[in-house]
mmCIF file of C-alpha atoms in Angstrom:
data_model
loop_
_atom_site.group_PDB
_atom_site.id
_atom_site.type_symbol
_atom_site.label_atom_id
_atom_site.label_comp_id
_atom_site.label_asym_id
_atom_site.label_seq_id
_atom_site.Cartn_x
_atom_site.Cartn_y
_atom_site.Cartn_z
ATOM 1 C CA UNK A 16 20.097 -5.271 73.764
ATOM 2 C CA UNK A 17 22.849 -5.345 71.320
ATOM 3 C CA UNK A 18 22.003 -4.972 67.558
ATOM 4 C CA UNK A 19 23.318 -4.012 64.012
ATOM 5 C CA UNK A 20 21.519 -2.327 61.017
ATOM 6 C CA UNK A 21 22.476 -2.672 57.637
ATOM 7 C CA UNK A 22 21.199 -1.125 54.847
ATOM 8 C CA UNK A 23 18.357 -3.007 52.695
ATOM 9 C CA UNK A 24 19.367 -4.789 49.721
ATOM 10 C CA UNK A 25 19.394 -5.347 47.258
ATOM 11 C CA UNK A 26 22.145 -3.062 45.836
ATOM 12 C CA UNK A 27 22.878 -3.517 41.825
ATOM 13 C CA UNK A 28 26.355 -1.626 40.368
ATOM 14 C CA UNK A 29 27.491 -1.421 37.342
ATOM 15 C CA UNK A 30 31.339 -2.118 37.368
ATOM 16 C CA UNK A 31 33.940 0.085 38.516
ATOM 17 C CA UNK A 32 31.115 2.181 40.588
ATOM 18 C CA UNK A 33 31.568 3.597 44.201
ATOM 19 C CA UNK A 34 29.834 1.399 46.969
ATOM 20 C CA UNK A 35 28.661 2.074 49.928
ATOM 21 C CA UNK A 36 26.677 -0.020 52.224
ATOM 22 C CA UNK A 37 25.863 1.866 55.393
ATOM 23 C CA UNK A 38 26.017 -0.203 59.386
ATOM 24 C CA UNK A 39 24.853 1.263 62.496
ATOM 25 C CA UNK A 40 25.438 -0.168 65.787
ATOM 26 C CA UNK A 41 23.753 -0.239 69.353
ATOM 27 C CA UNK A 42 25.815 -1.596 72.151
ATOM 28 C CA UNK A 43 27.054 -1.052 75.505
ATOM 29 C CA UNK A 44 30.653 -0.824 76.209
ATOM 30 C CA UNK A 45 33.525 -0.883 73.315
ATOM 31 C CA UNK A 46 32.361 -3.690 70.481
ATOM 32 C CA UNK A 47 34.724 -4.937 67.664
ATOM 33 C CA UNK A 48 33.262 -4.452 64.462
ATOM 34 C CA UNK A 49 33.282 -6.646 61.353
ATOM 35 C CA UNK A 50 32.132 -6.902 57.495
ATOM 36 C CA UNK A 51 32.103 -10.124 56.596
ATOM 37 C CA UNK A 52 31.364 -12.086 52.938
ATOM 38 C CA UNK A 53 29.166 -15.066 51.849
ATOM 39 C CA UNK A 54 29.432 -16.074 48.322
ATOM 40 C CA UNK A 55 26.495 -18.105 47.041
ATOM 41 C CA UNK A 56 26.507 -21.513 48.545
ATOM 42 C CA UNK A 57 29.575 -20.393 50.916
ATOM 43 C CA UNK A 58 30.000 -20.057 54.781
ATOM 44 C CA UNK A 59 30.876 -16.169 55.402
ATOM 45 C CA UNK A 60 34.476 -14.849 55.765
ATOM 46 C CA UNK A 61 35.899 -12.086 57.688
ATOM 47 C CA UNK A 62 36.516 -9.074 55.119
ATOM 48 C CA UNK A 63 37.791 -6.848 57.217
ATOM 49 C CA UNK A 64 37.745 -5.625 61.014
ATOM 50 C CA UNK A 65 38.387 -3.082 63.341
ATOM 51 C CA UNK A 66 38.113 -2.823 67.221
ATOM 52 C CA UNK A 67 38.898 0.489 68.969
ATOM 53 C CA UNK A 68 36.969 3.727 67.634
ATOM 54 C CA UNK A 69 38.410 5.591 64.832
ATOM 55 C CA UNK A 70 40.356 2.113 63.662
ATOM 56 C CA UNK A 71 39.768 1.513 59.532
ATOM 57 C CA UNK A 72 39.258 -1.834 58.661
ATOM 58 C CA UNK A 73 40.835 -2.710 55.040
ATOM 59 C CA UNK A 74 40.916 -5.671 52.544
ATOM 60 C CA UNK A 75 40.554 -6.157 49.049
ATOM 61 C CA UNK A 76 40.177 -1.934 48.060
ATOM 62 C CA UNK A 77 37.010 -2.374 51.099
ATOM 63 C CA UNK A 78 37.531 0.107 53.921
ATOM 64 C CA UNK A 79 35.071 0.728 56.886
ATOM 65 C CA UNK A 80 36.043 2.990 59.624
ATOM 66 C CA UNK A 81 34.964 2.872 63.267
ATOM 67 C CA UNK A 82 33.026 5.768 64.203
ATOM 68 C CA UNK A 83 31.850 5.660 67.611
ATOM 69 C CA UNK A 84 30.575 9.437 67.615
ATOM 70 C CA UNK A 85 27.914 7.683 65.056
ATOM 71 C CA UNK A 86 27.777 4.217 66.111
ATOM 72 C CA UNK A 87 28.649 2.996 62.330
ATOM 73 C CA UNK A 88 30.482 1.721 60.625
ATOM 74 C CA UNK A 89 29.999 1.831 56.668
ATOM 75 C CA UNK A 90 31.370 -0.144 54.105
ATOM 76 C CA UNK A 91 33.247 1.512 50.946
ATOM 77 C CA UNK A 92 34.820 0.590 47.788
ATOM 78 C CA UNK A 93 35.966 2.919 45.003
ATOM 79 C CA UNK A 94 35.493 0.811 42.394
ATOM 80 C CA UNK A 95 33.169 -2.369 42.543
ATOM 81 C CA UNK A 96 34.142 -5.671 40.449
ATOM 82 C CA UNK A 97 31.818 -8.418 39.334
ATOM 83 C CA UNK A 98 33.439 -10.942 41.254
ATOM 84 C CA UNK A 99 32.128 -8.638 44.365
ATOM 85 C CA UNK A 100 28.931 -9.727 43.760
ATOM 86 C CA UNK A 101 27.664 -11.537 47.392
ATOM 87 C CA UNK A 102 25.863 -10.472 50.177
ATOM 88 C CA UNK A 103 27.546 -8.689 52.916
ATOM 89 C CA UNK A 104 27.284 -8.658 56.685
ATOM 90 C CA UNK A 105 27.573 -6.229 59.323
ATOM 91 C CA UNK A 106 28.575 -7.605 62.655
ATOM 92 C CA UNK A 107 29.731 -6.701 65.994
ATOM 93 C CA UNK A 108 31.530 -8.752 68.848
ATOM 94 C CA UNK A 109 30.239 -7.554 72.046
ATOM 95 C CA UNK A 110 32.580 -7.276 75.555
ATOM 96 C CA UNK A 111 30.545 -10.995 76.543
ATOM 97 C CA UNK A 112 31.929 -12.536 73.347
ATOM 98 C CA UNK A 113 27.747 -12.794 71.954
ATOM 99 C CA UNK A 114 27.997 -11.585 68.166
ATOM 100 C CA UNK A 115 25.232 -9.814 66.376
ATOM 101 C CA UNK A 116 24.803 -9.799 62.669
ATOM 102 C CA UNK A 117 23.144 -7.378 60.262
ATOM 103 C CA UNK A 118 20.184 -8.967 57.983
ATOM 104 C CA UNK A 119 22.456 -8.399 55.203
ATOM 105 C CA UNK A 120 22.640 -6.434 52.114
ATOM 106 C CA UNK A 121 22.882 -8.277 48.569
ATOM 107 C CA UNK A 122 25.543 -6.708 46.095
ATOM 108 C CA UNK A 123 24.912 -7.493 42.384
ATOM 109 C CA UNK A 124 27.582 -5.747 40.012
ATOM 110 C CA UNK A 125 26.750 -6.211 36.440
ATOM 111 C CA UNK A 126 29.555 -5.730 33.445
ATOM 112 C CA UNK B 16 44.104 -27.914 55.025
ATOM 113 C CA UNK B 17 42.207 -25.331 57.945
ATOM 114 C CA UNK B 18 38.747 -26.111 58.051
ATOM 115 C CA UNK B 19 35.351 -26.002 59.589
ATOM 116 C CA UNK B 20 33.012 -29.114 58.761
ATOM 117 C CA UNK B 21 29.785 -29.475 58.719
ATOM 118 C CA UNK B 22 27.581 -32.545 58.277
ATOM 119 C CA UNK B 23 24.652 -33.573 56.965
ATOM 120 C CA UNK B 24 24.507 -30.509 54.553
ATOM 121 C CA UNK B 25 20.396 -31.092 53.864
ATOM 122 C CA UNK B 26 18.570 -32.720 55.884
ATOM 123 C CA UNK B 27 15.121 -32.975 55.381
ATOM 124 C CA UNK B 28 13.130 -34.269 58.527
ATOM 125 C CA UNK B 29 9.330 -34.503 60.114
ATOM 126 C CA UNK B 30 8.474 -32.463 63.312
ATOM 127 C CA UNK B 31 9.638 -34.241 66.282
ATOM 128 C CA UNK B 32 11.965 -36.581 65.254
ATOM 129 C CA UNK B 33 15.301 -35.694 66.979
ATOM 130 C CA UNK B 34 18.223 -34.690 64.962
ATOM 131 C CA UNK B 35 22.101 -34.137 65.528
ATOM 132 C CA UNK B 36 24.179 -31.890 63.376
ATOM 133 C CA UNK B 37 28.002 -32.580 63.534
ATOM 134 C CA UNK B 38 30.217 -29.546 63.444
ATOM 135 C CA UNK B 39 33.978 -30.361 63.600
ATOM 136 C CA UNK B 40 37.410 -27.796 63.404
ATOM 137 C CA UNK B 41 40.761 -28.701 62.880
ATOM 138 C CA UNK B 42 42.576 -25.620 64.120
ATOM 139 C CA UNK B 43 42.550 -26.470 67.602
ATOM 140 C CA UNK B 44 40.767 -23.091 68.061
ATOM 141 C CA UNK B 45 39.056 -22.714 71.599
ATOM 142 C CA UNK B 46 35.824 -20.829 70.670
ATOM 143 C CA UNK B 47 33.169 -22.691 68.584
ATOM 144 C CA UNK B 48 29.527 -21.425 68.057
ATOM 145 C CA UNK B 49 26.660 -21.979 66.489
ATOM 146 C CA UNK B 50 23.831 -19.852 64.078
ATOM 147 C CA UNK B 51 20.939 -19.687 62.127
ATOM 148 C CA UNK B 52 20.244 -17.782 58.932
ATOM 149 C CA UNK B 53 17.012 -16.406 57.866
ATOM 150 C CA UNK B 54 15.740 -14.307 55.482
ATOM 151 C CA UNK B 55 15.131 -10.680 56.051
ATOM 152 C CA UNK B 56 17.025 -11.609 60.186
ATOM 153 C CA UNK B 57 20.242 -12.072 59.168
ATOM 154 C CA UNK B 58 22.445 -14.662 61.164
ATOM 155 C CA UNK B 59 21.701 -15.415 64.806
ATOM 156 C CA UNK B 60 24.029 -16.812 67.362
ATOM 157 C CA UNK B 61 22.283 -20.173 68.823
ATOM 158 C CA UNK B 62 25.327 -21.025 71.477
ATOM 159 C CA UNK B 63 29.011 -20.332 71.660
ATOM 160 C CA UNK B 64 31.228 -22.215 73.201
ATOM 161 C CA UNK B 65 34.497 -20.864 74.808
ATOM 162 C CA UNK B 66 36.423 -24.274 75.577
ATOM 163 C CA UNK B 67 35.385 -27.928 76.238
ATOM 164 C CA UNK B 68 32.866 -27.968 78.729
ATOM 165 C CA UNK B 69 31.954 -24.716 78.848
ATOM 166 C CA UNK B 70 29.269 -23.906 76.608
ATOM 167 C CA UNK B 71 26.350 -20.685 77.384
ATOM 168 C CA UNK B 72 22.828 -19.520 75.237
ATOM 169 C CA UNK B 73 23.068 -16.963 72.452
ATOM 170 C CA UNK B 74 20.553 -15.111 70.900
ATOM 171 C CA UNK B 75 18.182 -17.371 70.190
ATOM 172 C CA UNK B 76 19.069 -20.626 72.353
ATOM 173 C CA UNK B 77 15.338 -22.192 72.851
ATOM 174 C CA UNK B 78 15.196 -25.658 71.290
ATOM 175 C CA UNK B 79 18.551 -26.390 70.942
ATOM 176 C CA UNK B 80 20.966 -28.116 72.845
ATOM 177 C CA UNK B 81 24.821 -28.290 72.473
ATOM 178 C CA UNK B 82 27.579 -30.224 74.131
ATOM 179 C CA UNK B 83 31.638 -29.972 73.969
ATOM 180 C CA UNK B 84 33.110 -32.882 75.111
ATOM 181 C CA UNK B 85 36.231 -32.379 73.078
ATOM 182 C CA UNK B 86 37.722 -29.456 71.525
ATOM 183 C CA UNK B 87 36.886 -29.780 67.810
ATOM 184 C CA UNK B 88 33.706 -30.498 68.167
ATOM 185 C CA UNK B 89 30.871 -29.123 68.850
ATOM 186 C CA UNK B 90 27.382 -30.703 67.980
ATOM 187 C CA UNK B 91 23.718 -28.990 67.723
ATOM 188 C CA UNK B 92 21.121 -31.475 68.795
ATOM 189 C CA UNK B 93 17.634 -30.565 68.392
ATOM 190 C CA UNK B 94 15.953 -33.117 70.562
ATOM 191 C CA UNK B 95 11.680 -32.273 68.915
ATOM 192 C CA UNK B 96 12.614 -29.997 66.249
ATOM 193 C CA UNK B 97 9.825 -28.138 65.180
ATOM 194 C CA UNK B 98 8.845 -26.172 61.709
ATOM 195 C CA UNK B 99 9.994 -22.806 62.797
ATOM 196 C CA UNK B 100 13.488 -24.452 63.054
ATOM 197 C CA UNK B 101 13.787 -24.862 59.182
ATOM 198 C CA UNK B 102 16.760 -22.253 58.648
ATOM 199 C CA UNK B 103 20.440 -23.009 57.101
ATOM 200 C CA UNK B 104 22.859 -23.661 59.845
ATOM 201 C CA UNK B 105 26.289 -22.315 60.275
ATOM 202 C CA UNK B 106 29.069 -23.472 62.466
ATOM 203 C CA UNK B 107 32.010 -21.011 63.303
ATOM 204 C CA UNK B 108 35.347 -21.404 65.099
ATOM 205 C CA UNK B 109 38.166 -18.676 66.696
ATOM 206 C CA UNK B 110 40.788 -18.898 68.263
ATOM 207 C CA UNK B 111 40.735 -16.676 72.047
ATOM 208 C CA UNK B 112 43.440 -14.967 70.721
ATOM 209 C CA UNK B 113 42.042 -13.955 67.247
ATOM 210 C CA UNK B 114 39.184 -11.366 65.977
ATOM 211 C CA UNK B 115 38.235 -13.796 62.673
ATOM 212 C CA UNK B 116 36.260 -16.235 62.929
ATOM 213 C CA UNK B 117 36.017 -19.375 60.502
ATOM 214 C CA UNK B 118 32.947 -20.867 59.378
ATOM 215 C CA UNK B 119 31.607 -23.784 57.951
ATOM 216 C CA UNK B 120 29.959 -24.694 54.529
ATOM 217 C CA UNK B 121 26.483 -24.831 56.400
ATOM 218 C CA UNK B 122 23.778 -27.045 56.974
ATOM 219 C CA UNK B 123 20.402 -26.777 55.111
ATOM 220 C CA UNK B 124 17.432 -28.228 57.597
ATOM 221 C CA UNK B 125 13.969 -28.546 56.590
ATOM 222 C CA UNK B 126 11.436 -29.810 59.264
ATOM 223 C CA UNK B 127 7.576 -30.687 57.772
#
């Protein structure tokens, strides 16, 4: 069946660091891939997307580019912040409209 | 304001005892769905929803029911819930024509 796999957590940066949180895929067909956000004690929110191979999803200096040679699609920021500090997710919409979520990776940035 | 609610937020119940949790949208968005987040699993889809009265199973459907008798809301009833059903609860709405998905503040259930 369909899945995602995220990298394990957690992840501690000190500010202004490079991250990367790597996401592999399995699915059949042409998924839509998504990173989305939970803050502690929040719902999650859609960071960024992308839905055709080679597509880069951007938001907030995040980028994540569709790479359907690899099945990933890996999370990047040049330069982390505190206020980046939450726990990630790794998703995929499949062609039946089911979505699949990574376990999650935690992100702790310290000053 | 655009908003996905949720309610009770905790609820702590005993095994068996059936329980409805209220999930309601006010962005007349078509798609609705349900999951469950556990540790070290991530989030699972439970049911989706595409419009009213068309609802089908996710992921991890067993021992859950859902109904959508009108288009902002879309209930999970558990009708014996059981210990392994203690997870924090998310409700999420879309609209058909849109990629993001919205999600509510999420529900906290504890069964003993």
């Amino acid at each position: 069946g369909d899945s995602v796999t995220q990298m394990e957590g957690p992840v501690t940066l000190s500010e202004e660091a490079f991250l990367t949180i790597n996401c592999t895929y399995t699915a059949t067909g042409y998924p839509s891939l998504f990173w989305y956000v939970q803050y502690p004690g929040e719902g999650l929110q859609l960071l960024l997307k992308a839905t055709k191979a080679d597509d880069k999803g951007s938001n907030k200096g995040f980028e994540a580019t569709y790479r359907k040679e690899t099945t990933s699609f890996h999370l990047e920021k040049g330069s982390v912040q505190v206020s980046d500090s939450a726990v990630y997710f790794c998703a995929l919409r499949n062609t039946g409209n089911q979505f699949y979520f990574g376990t999650g990776t935690s992100l702790t940035v310290i000053p | 304001e655009a908003q996905v609610t949720q309610n009770p937020r905790y609820l702590i119940t005993v095994t068996g005892k059936k329980l409805t949790v209220t999930c309601s949208q006010n962005m007349n968005h078509e798609y609705m769905s349900w999951y469950r987040q556990d540790p070290g699993l991530g989030l699972r889809q439970i049911y989706y929803s595409m419009n009213v009265e068309v609802t089908d199973k996710g992921d991890v459907p067993e021992g859950y029911k859902v109904s959508r008798k009108e288009k902002r809301n879309f209930p999970l009833i558990l009708e014996s819930p059981s210990p392994n059903q203690t997870s924090l609860y998310f409700c999420a709405s879309r609209a058909h024509s849109s990629y993001e998905q919205y999600f509510g503040p999420g529900t906290r259930l504890t069964v003993t």
